[in-house]
PDB file of C-alpha atoms in Angstrom:
ATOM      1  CA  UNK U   1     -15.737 -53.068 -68.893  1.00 83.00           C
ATOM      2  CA  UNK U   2     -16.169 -55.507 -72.248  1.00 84.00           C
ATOM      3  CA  UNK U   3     -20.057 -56.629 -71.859  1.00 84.00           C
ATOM      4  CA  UNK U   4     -22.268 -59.081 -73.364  1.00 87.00           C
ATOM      5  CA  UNK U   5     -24.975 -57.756 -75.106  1.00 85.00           C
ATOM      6  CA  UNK U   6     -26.126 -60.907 -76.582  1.00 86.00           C
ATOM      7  CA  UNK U   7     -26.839 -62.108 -72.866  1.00 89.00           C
ATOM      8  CA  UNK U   8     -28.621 -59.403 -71.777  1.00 88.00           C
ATOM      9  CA  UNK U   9     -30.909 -60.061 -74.684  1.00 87.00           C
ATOM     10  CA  UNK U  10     -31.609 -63.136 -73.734  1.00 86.00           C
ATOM     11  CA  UNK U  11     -32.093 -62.255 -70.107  1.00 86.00           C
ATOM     12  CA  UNK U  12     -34.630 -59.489 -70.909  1.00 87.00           C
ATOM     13  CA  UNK U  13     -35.399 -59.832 -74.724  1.00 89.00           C
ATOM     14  CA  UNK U  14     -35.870 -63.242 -75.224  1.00 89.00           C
ATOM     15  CA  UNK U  15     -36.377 -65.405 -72.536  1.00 90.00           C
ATOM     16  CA  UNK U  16     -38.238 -62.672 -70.122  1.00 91.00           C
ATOM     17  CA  UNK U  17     -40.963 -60.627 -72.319  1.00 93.00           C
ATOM     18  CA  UNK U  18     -41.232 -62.883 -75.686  1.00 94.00           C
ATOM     19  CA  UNK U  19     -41.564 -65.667 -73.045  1.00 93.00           C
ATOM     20  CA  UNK U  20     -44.162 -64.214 -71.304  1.00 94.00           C
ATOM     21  CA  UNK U  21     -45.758 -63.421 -74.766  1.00 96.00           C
ATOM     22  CA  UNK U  22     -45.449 -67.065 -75.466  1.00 96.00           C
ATOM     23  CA  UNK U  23     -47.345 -67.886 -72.124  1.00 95.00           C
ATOM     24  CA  UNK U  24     -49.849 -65.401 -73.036  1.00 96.00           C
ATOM     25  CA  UNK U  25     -51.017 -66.591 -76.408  1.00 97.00           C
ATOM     26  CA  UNK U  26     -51.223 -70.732 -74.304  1.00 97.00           C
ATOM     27  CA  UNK U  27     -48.155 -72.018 -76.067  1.00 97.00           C
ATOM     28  CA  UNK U  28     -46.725 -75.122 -74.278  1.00 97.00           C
ATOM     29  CA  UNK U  29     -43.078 -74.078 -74.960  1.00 96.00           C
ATOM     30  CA  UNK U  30     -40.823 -71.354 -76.770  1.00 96.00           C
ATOM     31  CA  UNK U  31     -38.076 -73.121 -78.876  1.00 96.00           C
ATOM     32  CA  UNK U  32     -34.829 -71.208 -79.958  1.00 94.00           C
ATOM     33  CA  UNK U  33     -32.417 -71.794 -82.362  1.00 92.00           C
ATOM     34  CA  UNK U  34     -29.644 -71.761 -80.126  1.00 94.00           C
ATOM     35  CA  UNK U  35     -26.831 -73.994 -80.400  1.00 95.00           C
ATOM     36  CA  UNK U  36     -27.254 -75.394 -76.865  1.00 97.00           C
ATOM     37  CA  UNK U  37     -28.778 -78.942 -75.332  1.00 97.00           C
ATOM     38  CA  UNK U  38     -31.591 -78.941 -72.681  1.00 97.00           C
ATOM     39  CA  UNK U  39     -31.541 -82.651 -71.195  1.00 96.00           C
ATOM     40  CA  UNK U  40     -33.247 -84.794 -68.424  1.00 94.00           C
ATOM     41  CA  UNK U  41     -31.755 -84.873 -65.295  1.00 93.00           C
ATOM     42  CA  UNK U  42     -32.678 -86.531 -61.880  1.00 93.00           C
ATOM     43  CA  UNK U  43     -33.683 -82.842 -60.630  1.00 92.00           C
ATOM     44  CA  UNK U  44     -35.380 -81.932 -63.718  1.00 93.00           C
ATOM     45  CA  UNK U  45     -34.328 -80.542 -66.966  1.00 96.00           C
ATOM     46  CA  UNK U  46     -30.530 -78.895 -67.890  1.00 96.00           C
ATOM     47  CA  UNK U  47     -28.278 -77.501 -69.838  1.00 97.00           C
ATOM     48  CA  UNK U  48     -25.791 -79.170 -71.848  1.00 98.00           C
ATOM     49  CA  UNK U  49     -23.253 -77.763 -74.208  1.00 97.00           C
ATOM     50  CA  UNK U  50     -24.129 -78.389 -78.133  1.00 97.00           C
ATOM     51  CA  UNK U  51     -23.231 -81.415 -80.039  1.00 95.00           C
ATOM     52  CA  UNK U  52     -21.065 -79.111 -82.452  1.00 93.00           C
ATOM     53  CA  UNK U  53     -18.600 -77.773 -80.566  1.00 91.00           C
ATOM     54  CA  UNK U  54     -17.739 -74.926 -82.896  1.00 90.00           C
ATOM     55  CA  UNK U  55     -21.228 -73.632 -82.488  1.00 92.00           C
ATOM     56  CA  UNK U  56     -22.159 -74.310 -78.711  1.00 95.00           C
ATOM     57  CA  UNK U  57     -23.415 -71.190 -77.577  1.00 94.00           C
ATOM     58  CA  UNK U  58     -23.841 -71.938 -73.748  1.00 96.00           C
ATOM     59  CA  UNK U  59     -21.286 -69.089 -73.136  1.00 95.00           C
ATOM     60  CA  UNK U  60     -24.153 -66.947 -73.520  1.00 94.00           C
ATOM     61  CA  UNK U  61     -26.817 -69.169 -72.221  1.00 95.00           C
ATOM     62  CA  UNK U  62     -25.370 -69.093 -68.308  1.00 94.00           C
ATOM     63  CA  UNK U  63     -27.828 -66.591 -66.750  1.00 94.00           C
ATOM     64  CA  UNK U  64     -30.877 -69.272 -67.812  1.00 95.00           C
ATOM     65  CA  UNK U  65     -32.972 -70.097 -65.067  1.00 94.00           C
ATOM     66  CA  UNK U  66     -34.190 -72.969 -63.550  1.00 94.00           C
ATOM     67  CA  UNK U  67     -37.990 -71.469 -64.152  1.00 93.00           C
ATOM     68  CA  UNK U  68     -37.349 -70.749 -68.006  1.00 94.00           C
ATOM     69  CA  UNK U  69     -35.733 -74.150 -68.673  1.00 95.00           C
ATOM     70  CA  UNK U  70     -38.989 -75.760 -67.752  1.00 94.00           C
ATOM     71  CA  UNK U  71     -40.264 -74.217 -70.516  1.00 96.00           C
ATOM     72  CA  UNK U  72     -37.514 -73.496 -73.129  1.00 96.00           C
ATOM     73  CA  UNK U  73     -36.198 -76.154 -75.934  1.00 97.00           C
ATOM     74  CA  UNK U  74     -33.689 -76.288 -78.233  1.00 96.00           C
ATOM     75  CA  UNK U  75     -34.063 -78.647 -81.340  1.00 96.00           C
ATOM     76  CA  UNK U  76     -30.642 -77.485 -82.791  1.00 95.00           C
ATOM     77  CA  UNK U  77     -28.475 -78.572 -80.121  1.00 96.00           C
ATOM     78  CA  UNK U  78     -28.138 -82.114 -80.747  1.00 95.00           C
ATOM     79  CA  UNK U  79     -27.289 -81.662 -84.403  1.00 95.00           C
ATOM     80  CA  UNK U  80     -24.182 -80.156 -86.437  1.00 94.00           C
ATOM     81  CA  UNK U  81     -24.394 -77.209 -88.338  1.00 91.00           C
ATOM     82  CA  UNK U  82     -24.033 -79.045 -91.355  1.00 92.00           C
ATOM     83  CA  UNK U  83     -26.882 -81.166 -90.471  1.00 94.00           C
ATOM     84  CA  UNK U  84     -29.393 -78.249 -90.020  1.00 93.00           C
ATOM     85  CA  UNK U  85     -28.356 -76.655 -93.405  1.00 93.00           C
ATOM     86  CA  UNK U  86     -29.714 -79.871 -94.986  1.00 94.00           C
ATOM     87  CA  UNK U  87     -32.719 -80.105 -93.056  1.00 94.00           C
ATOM     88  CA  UNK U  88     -33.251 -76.285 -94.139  1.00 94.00           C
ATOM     89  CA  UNK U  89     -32.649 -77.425 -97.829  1.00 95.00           C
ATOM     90  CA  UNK U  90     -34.871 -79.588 -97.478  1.00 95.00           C
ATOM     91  CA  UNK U  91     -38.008 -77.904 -96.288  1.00 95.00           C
ATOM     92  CA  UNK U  92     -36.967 -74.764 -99.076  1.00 95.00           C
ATOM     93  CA  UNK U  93     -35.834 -72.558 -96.422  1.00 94.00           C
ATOM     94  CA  UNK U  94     -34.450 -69.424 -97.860  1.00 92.00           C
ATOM     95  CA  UNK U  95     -32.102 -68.838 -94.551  1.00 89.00           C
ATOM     96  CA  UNK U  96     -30.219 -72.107 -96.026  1.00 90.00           C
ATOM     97  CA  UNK U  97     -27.301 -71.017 -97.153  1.00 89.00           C
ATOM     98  CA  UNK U  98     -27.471 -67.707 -95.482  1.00 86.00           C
ATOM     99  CA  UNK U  99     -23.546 -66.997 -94.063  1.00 83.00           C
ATOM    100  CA  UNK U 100     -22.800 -67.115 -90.428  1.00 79.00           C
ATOM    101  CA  UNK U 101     -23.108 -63.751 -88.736  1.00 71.00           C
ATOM    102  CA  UNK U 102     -20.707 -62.814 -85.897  1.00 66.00           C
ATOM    103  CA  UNK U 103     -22.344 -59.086 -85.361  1.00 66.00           C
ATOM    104  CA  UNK U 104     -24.286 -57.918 -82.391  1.00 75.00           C
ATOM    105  CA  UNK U 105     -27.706 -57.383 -84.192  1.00 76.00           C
ATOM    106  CA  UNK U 106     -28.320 -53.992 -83.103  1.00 76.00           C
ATOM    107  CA  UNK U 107     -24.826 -52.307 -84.101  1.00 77.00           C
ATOM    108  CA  UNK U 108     -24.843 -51.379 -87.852  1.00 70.00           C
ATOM    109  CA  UNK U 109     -21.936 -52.767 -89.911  1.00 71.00           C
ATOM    110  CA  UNK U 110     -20.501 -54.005 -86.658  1.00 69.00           C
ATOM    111  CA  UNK U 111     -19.576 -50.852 -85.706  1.00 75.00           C
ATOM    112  CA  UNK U 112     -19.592 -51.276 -81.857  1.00 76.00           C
ATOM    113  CA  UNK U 113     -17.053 -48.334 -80.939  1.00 77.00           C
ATOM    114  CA  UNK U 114     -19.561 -45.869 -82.748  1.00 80.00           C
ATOM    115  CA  UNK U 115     -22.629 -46.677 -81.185  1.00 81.00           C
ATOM    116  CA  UNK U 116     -21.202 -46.138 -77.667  1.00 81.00           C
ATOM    117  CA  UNK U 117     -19.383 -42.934 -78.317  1.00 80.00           C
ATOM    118  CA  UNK U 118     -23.376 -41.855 -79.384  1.00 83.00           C
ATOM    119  CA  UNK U 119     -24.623 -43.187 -76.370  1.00 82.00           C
ATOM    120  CA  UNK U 120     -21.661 -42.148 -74.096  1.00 80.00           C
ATOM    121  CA  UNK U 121     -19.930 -38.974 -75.614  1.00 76.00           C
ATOM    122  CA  UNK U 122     -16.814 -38.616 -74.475  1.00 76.00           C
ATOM    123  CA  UNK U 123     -15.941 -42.017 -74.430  1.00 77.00           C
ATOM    124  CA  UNK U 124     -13.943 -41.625 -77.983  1.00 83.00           C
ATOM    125  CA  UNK U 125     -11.885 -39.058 -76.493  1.00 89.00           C
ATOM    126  CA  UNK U 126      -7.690 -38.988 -77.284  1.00 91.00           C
ATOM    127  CA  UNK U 127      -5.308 -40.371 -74.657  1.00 92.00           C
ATOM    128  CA  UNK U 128      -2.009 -41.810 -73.655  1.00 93.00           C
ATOM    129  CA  UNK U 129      -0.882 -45.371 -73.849  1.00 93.00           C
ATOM    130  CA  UNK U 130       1.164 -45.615 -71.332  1.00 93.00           C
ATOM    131  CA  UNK U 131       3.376 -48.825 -69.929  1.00 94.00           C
ATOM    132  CA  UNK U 132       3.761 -50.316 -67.138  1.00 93.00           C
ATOM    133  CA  UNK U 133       6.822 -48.717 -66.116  1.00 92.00           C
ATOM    134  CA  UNK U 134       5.443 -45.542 -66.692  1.00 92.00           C
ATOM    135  CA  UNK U 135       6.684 -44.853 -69.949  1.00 91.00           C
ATOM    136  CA  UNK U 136       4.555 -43.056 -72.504  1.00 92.00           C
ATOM    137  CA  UNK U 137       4.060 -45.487 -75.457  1.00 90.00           C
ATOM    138  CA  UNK U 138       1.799 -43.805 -78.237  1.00 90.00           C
ATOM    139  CA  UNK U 139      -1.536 -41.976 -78.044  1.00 91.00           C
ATOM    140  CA  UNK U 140      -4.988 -43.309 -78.798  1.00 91.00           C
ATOM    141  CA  UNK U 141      -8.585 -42.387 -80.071  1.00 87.00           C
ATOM    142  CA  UNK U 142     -10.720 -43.309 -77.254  1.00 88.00           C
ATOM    143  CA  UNK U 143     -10.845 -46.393 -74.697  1.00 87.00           C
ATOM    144  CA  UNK U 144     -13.819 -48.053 -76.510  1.00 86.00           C
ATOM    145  CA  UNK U 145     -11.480 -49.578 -79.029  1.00 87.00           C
ATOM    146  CA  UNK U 146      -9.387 -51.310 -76.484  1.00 90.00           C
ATOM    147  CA  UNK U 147     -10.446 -54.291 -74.471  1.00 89.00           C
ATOM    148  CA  UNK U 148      -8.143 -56.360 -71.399  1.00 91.00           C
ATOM    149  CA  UNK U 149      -5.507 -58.965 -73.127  1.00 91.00           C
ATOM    150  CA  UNK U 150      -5.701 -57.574 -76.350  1.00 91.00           C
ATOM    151  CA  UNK U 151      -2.581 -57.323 -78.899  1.00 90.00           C
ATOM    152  CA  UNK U 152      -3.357 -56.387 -81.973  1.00 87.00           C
ATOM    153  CA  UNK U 153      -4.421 -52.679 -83.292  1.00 83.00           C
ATOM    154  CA  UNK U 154      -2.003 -51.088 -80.734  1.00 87.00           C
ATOM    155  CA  UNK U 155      -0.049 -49.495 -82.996  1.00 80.00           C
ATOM    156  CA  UNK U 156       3.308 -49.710 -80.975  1.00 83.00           C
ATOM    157  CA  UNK U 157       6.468 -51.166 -81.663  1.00 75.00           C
ATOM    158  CA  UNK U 158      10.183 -51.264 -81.051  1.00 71.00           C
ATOM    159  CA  UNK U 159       9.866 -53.925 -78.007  1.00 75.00           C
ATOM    160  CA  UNK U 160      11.567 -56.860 -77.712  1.00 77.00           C
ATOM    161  CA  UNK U 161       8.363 -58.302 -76.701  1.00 84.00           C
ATOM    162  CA  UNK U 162       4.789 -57.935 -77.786  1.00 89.00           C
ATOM    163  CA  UNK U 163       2.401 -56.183 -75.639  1.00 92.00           C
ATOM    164  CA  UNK U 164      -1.128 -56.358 -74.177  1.00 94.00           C
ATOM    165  CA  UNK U 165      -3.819 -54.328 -72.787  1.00 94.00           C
ATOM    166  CA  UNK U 166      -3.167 -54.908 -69.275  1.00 93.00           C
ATOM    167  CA  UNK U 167      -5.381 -52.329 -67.816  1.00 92.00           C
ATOM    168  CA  UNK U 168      -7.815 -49.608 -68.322  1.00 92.00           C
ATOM    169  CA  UNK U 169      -7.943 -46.188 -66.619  1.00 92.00           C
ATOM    170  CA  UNK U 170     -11.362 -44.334 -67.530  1.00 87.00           C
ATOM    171  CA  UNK U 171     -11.247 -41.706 -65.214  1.00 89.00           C
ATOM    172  CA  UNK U 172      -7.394 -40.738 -66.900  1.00 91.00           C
ATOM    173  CA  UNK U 173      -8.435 -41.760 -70.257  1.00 91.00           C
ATOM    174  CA  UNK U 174      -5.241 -43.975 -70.330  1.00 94.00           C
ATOM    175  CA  UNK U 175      -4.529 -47.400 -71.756  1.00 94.00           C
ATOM    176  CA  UNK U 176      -2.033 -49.525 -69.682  1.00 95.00           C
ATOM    177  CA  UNK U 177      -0.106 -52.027 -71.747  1.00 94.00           C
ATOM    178  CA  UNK U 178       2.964 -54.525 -70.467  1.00 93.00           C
ATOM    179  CA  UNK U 179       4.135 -58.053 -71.799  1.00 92.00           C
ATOM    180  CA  UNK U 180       1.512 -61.204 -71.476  1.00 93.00           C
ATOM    181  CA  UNK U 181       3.454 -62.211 -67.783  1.00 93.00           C
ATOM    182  CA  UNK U 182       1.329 -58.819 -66.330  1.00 93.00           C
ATOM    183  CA  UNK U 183      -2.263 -60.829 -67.755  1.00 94.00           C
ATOM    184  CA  UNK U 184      -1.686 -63.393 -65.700  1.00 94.00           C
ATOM    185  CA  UNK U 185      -4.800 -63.887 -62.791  1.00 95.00           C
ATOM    186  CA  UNK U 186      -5.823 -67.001 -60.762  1.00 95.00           C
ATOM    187  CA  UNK U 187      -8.758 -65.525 -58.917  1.00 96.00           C
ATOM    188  CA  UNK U 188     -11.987 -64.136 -60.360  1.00 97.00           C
ATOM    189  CA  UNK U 189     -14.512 -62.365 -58.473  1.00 97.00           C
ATOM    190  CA  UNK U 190     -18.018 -62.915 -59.667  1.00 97.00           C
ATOM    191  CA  UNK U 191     -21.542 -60.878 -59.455  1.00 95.00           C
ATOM    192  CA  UNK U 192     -25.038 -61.432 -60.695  1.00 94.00           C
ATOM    193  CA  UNK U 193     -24.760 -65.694 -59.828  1.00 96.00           C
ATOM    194  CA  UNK U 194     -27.308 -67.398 -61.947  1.00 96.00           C
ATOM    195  CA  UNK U 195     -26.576 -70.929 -60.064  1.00 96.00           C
ATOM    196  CA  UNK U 196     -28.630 -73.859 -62.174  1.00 96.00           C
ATOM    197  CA  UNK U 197     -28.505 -77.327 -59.772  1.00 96.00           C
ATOM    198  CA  UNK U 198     -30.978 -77.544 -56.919  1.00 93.00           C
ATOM    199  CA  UNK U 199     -28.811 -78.107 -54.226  1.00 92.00           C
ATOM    200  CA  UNK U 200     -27.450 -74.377 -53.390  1.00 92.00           C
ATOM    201  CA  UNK U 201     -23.948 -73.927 -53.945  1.00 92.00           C
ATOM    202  CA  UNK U 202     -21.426 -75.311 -50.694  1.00 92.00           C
ATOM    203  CA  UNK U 203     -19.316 -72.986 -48.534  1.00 94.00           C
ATOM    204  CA  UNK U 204     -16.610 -75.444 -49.153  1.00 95.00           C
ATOM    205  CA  UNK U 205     -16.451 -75.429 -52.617  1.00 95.00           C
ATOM    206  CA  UNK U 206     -17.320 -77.003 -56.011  1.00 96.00           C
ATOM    207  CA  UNK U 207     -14.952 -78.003 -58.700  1.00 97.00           C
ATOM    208  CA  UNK U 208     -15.615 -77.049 -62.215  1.00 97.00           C
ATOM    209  CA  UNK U 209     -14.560 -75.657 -65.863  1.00 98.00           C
ATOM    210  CA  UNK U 210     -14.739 -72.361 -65.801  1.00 98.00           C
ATOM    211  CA  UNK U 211     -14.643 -70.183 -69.483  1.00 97.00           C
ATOM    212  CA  UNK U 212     -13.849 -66.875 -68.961  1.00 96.00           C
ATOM    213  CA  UNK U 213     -14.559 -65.553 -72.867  1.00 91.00           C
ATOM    214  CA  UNK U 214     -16.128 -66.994 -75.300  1.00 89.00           C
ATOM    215  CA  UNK U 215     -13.896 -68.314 -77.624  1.00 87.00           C
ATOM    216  CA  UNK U 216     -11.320 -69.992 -74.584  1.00 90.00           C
ATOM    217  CA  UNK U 217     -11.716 -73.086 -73.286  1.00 92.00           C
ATOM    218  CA  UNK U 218     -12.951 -74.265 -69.814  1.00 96.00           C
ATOM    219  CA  UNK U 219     -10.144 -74.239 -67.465  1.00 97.00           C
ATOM    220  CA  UNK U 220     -10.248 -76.213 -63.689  1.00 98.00           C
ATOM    221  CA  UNK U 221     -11.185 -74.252 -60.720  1.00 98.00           C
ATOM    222  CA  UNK U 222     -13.137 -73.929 -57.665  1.00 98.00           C
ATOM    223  CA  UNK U 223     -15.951 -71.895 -56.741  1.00 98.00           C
ATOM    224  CA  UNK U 224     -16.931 -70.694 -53.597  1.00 97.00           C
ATOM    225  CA  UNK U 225     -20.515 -68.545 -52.888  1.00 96.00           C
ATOM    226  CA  UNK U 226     -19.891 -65.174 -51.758  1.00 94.00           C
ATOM    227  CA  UNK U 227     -22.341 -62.931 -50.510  1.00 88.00           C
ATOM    228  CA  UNK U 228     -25.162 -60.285 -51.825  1.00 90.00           C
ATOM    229  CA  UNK U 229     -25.040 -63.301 -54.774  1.00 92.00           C
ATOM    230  CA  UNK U 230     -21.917 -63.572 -55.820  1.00 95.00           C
ATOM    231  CA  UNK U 231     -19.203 -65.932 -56.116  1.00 97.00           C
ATOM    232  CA  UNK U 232     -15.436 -66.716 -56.159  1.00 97.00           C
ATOM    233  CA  UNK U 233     -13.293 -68.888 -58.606  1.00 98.00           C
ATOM    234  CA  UNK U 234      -9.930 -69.769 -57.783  1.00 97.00           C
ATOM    235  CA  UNK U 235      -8.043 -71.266 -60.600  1.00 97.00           C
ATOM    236  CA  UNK U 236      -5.318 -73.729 -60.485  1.00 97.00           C
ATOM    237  CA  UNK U 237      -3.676 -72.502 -63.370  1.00 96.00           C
ATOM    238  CA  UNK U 238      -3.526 -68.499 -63.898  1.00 95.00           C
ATOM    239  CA  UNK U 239      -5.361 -67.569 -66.853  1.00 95.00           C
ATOM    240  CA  UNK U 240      -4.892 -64.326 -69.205  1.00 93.00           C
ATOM    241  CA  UNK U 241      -6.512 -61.695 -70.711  1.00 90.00           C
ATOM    242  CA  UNK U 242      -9.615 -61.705 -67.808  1.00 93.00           C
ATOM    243  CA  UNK U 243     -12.097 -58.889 -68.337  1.00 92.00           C
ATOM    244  CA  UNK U 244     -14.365 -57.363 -66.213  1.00 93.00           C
ATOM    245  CA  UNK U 245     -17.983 -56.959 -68.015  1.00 93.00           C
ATOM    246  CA  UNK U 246     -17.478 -60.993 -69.453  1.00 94.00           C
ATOM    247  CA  UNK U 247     -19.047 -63.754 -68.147  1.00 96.00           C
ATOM    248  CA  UNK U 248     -17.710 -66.505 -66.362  1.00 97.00           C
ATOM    249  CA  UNK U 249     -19.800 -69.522 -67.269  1.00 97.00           C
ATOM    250  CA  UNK U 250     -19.289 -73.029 -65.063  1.00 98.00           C
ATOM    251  CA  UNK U 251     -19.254 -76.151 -66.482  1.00 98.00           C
ATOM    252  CA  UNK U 252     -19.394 -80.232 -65.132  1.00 97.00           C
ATOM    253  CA  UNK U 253     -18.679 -82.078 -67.784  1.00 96.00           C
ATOM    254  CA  UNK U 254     -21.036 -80.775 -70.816  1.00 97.00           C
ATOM    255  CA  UNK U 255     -23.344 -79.505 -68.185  1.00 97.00           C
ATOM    256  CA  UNK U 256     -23.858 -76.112 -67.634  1.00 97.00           C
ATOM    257  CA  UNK U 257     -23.679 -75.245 -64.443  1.00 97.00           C
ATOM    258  CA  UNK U 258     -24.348 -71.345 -64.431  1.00 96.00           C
ATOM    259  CA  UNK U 259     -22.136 -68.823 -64.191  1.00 97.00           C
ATOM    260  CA  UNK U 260     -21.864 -64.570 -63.124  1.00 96.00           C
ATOM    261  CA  UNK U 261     -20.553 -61.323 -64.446  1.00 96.00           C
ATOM    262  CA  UNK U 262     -16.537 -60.668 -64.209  1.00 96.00           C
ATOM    263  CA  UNK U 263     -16.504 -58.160 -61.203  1.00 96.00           C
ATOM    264  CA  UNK U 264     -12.729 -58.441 -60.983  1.00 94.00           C
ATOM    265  CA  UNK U 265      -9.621 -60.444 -61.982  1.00 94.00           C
ATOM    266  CA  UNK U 266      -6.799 -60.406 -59.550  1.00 92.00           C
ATOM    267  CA  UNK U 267      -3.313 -62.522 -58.740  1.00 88.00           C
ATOM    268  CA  UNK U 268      -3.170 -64.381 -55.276  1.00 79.00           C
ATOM    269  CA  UNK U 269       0.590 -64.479 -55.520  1.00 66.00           C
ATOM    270  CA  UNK U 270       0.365 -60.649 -56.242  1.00 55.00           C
ATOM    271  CA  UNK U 271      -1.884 -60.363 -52.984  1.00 48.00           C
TER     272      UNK U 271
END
């Protein structure tokens, strides 16, 4: 699987024990820097996706609950990045002009792929890449450096047409690849549910936008409840590159609906 980490911060981190210690010490909220709206609505308060679309972090906002909205705000989400620079400026804020940062905060120099093979040995371990028609492509240096839909850093060539990580085989230590056409998935099959509106979710269905990594965009579909708390989305247009550890985040509109953890991807047509 490709997880998170970022969310599981804030689902344990963040908005479980520092807002506890926040309750503790009488505060009457905990506000975040997050790039994210929280708004008035006829139920009570929700989530909205940021102003600035380029910085809207709601992708990794889904699993916020009902109870920690109450008590959560975000002053950032209604402006522009721009915006808050200045208002940094002008209070002499040292953070300023301090770069972006697209690193998970606990993984030195970004490294990802070494900190797992620390905390999982073995998981760096040599294998095949092998295609979809069986043949044996290449060899590579552990599964933790590839990740479902990706192209680039394969290392193989000679094909007419590019190829993608299609599928991953721990147990065989083998990397499947084929062209984009083998990515293709229209149902998703969700666990973990964080669901945000009041009224529970329908047997019959809700439509939404559904974004299945962070940096795609919401695409229609319609999601049904499933049981032991999870869901199904069905999406009217296949989708590629779906991996199991990502979220799945739900949208109306800017509103943030909620959203679960990738259990699996599959094709209905395929089925």
């Amino acid at each position: 699987e490709t997880p998170i980490p970022c969310v599981r911060c804030n689902q344990t981190v963040k908005f479980r024990d520092l807002l506890a210690t926040a309750r503790e010490l009488g505060a009457d909220c905990l506000a975040t820097g997050h790039y994210i709206q929280r708004k008035a609505g006829p139920d009570g308060p929700e989530l909205h996706r940021a102003v600035d679309p380029k910085r809207d972090q709601s992708y990794f906002l889904f699993a916020t609950t009902r109870e920690q909205l109450d008590f959560l705000r975000f002053p950032l989400g209604g402006l522009q990045k721009d915006a808050v620079r200045e208002e940094a400026e002008r209070f002499g804020l040292v953070v300023a002009d301090k770069p972006d940062s697209q690193d998970i905060c606990f993984v030195p120099q970004g490294s990802y792929a070494a900190v797992v093979e620390k905390l999982r040995p073995g998981a760096a371990d040599p294998g095949e890449i092998v295609h979809l028609d069986g043949r044996v492509m290449g060899r590579h240096q552990g599964i933790i450096h590839y990740t479902i839909g990706q192209r680039r850093g394969l290392g193989l060539g000679g094909e007419s047409d590019p190829l993608f990580v299609v599928r991953l085989e721990p147990e065989t230590r083998r990397v499947i690849v084929g062209p984009k056409a083998a990515l293709a998935r229209d149902r998703v099959i969700l666990r973990e549910m964080n669901w945000l509106p009041q009224a529970p979710l329908s047997a019959e269905g809700r439509r939404i936008a559904v974004k299945l990594r962070s940096v795609s965009e919401p695409a229609p579909a319609t999601l049904y409840p499933q049981a032991n708390g999870g869901a199904e989305v069905v999406l009217d247009t296949a989708q590629f590159g779906i991996s199991p550890g990502q979220a799945a985040v739900c949208y109306e509109g800017t509103r943030v609906l909620g959203g679960g953890w990738i259990a699996a991807a599959e094709s209905r047509l395929a089925a």
